[in-house]
PDB file of C-alpha atoms in Angstrom:
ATOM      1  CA  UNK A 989     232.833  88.049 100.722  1.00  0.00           C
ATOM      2  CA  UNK A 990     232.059  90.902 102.771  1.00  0.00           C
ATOM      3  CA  UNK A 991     232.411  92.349 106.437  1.00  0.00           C
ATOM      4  CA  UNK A 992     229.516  90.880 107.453  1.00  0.00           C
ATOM      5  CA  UNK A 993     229.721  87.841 106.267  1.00  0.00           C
ATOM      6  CA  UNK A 994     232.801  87.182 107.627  1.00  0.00           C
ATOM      7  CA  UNK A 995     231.985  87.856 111.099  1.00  0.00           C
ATOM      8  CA  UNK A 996     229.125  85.841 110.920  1.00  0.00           C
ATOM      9  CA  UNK A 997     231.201  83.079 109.222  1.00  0.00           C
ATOM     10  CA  UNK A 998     233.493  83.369 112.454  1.00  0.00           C
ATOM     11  CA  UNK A 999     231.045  83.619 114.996  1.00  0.00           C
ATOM     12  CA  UNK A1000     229.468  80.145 113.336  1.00  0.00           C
ATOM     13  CA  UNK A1001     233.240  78.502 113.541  1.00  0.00           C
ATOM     14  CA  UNK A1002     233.980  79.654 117.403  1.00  0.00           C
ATOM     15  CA  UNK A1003     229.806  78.274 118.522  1.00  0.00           C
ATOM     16  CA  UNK A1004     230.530  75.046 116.811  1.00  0.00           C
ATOM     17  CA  UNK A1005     234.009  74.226 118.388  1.00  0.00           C
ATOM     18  CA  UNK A1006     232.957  75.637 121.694  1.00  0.00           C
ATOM     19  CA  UNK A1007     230.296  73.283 121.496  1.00  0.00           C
ATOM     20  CA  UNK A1008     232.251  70.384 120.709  1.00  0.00           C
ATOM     21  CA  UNK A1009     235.064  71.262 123.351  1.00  0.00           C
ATOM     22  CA  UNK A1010     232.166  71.096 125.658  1.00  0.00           C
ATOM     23  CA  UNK A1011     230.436  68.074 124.599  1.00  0.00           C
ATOM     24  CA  UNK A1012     234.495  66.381 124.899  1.00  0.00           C
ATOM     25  CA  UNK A1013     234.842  67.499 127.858  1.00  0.00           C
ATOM     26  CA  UNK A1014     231.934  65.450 129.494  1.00  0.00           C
ATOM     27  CA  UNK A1015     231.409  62.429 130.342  1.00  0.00           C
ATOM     28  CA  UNK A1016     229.880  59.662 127.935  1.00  0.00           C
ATOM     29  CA  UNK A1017     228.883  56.358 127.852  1.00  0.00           C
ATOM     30  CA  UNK A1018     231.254  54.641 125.520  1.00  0.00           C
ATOM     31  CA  UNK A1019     228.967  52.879 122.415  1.00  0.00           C
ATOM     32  CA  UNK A1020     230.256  51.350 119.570  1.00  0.00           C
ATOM     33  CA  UNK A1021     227.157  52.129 117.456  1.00  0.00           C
ATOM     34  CA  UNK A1022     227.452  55.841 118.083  1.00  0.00           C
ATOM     35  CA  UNK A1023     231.132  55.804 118.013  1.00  0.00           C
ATOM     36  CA  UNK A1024     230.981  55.095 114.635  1.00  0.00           C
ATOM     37  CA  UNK A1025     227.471  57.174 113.535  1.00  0.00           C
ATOM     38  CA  UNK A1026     229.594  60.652 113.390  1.00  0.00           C
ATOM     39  CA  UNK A1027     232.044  59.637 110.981  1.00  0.00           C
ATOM     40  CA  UNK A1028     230.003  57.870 108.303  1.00  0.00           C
ATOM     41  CA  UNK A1029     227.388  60.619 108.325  1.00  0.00           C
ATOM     42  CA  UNK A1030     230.211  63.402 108.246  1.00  0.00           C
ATOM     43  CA  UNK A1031     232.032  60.364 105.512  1.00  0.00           C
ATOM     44  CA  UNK A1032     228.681  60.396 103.516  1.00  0.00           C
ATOM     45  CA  UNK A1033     227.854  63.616 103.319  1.00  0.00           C
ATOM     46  CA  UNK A1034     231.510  64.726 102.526  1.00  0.00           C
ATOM     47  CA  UNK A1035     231.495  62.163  99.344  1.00  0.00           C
ATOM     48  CA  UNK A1036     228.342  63.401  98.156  1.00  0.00           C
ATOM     49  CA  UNK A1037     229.608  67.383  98.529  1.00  0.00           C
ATOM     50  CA  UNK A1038     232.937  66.045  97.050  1.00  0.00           C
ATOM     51  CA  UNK A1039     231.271  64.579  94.357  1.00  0.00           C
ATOM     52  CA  UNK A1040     229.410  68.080  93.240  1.00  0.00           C
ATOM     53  CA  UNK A1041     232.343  70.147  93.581  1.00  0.00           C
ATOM     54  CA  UNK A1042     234.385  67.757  91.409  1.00  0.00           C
ATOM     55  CA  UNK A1043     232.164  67.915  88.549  1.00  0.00           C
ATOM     56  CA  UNK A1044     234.024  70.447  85.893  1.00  0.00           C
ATOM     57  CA  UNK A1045     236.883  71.141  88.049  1.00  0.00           C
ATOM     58  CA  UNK A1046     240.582  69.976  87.095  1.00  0.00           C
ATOM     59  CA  UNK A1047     242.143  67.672  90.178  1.00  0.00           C
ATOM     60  CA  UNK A1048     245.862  68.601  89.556  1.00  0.00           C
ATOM     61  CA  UNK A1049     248.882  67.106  91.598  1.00  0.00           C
ATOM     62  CA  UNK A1050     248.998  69.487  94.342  1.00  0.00           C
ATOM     63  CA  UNK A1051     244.889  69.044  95.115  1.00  0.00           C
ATOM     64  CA  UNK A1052     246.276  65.243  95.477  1.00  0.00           C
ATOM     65  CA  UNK A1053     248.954  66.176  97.632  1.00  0.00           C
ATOM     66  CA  UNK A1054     247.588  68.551  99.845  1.00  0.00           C
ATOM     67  CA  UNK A1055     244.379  65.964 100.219  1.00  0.00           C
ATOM     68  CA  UNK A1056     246.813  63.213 101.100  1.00  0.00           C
ATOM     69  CA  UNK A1057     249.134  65.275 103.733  1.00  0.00           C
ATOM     70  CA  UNK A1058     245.688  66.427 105.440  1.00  0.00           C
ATOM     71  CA  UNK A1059     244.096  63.472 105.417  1.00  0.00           C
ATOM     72  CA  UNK A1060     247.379  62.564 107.602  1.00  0.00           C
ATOM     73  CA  UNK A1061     247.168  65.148 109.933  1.00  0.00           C
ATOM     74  CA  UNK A1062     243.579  64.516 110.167  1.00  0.00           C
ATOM     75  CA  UNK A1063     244.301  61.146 111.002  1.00  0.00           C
ATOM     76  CA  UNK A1064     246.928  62.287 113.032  1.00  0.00           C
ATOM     77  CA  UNK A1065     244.852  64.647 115.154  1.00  0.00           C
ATOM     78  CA  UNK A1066     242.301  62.159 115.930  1.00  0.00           C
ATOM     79  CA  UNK A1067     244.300  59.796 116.693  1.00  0.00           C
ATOM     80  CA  UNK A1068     246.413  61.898 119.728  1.00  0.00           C
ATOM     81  CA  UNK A1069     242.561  63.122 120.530  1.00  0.00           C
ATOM     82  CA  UNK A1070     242.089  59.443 121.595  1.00  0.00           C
ATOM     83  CA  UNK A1071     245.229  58.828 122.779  1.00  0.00           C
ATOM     84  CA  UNK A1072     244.416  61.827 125.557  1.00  0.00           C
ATOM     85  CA  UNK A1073     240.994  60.626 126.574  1.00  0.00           C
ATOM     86  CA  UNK A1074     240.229  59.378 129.636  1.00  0.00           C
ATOM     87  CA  UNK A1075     237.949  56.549 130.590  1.00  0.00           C
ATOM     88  CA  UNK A1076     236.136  55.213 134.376  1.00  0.00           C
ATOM     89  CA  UNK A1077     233.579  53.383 134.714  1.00  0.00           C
ATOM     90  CA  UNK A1078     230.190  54.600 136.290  1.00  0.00           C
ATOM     91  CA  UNK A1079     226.531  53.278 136.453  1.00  0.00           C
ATOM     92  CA  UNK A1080     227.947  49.997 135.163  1.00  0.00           C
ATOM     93  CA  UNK A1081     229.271  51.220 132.283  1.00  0.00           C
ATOM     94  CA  UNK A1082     232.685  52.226 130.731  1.00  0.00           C
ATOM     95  CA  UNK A1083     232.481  55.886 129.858  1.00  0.00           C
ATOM     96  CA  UNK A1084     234.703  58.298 128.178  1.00  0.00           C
ATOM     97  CA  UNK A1085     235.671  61.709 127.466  1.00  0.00           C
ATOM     98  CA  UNK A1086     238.498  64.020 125.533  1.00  0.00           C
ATOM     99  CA  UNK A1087     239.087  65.828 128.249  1.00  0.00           C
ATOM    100  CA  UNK A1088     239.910  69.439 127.674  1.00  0.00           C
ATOM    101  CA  UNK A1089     243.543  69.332 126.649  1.00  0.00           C
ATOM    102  CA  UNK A1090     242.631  66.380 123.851  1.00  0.00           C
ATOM    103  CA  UNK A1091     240.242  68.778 123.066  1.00  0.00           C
ATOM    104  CA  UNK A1092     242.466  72.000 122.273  1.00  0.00           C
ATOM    105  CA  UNK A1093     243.618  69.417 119.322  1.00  0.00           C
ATOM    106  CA  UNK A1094     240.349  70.795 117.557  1.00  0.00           C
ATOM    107  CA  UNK A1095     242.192  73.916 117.141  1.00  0.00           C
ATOM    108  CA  UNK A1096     245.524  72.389 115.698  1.00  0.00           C
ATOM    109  CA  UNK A1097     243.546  70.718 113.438  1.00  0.00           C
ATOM    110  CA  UNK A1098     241.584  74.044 112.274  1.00  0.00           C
ATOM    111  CA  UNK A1099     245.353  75.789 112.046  1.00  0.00           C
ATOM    112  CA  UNK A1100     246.234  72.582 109.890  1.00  0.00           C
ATOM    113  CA  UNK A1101     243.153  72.806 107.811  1.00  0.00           C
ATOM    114  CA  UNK A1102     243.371  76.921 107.299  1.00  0.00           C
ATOM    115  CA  UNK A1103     247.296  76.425 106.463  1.00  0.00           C
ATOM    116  CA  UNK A1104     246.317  73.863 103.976  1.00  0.00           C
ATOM    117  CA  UNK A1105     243.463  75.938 102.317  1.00  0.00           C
ATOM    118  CA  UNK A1106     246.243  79.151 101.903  1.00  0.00           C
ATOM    119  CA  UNK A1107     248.492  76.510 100.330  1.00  0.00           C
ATOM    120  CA  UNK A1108     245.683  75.103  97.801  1.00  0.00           C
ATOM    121  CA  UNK A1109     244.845  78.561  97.106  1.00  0.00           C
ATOM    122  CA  UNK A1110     248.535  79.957  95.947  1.00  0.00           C
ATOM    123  CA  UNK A1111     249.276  76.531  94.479  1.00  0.00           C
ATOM    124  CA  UNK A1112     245.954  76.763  92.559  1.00  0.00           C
ATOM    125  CA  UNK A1113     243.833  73.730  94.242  1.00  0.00           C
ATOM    126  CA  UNK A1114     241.001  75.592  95.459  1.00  0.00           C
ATOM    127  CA  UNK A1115     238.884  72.364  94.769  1.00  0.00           C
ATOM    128  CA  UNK A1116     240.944  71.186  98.383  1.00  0.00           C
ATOM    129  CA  UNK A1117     238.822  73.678 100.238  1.00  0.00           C
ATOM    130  CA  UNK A1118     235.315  72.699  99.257  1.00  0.00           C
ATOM    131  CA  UNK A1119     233.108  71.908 102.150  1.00  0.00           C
ATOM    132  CA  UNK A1120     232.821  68.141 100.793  1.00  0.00           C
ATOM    133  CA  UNK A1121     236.517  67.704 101.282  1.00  0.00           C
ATOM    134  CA  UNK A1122     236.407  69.386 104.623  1.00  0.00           C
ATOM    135  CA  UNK A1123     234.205  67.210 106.221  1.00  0.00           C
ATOM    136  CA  UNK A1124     235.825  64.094 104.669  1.00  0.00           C
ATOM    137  CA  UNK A1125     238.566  65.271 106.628  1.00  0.00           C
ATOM    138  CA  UNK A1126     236.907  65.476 109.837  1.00  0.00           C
ATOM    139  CA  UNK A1127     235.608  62.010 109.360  1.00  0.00           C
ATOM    140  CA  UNK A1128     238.567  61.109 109.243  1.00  0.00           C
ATOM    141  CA  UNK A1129     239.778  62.833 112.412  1.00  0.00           C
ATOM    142  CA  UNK A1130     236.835  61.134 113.808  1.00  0.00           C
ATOM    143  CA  UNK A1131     237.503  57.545 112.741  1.00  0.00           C
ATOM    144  CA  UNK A1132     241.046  57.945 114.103  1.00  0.00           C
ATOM    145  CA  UNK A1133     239.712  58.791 117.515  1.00  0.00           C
ATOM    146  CA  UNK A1134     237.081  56.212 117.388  1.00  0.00           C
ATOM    147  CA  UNK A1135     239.205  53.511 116.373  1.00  0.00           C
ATOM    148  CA  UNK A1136     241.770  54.557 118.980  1.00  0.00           C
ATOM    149  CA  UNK A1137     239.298  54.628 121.760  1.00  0.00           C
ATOM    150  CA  UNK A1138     237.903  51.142 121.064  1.00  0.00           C
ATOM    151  CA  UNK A1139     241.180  49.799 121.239  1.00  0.00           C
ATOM    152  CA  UNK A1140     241.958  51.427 124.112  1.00  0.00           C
ATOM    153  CA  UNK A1141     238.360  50.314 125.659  1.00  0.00           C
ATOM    154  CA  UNK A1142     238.961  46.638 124.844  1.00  0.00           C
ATOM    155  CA  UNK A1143     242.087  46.788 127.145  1.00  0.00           C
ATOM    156  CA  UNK A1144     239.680  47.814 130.123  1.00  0.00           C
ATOM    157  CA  UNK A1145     236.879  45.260 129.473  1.00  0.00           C
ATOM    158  CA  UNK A1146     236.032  43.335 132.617  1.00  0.00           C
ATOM    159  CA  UNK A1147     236.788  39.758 132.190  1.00  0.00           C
ATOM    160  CA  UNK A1148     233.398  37.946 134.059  1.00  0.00           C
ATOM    161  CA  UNK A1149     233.380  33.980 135.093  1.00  0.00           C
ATOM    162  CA  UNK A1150     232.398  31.586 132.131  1.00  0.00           C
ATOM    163  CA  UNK A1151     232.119  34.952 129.556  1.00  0.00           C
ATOM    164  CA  UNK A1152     232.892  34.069 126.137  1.00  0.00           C
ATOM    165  CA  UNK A1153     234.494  36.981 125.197  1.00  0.00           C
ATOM    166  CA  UNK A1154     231.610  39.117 124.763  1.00  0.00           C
ATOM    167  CA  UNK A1155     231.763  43.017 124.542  1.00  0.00           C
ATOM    168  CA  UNK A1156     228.344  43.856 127.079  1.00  0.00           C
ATOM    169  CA  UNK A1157     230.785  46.224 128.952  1.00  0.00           C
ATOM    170  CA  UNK A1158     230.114  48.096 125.798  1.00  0.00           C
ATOM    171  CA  UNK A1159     226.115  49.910 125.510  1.00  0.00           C
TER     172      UNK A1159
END
């Protein structure tokens, strides 16, 4: 890899978290169907990625243990991301948001996931730090703040007169 490439490499990394710092940071309505839309596409596409870099390469016990302990602190991550959001409710309908603190977690978990791809590479797992893997791991972030959210959310739902329990509060 050269000069070049490495600064454009960073320069990619710092535009995508500083736009999903700001997109955390702002107010949104709270909907289960796009809750859930990030992580299965980032899910998918990280199983099919996986799935190429797998084929021919050797998946030795430390590729299985670093996978497991970041998948952990993926988990982890998400789930203090959700743990730190805030909700109100406006226009009628419950809204959330990171908030900018939750969202400085993006930047443990890039620490956690460059510390992990140094470790892979002396311990010879290289296979850990192919982009499928990567964005199974975000998925997973994701699903741990999404599930933590929607528990949270179902603590705030209005209770209405004769409702049966329905979730409308949620778009």
């Amino acid at each position: 890899m050269n000069m070049q490439h490495a600064v454009l490499e960073g320069i990619v990394v710092v535009l995508v978290l500083g736009l999903v710092v700001y997109r955390q940071t702002r107010w949104q309505v709270l909907d289960i169907g796009r809750i859930w839309r990030g992580p299965i596409i980032l899910a998918v596409i990280g199983v099919v990625e996986a799935r190429t870099a797998l084929s021919g390469a050797t998946f030795g016990t430390t590729a299985v243990a670093l996978l497991a302990l970041e998948a952990v602190l993926s988990v982890a991550v998400g789930v203090g991301m959700g743990m730190l959001s805030q909700f109100r409710w406006a226009e009628g309908t419950l809204q959330a948001r990171t908030g900018l603190v939750g969202s400085l977690l993006w930047f443990v978990m890039l620490a956690l996931r460059l510390g992990v791809d140094v470790w892979a590479s002396a311990g010879g797992a290289k296979i850990v730090a192919s982009a499928g893997f990567i964005l199974l791991m975000l998925a997973l972030n994701r699903a741990g703040r999404s599930l933590v959210l929607l528990r949270r959310a179902e603590r705030m739902r209005p209770v209405a007169a004769g409702s049966a329990g329905t979730a409308d509060w949620i778009r």
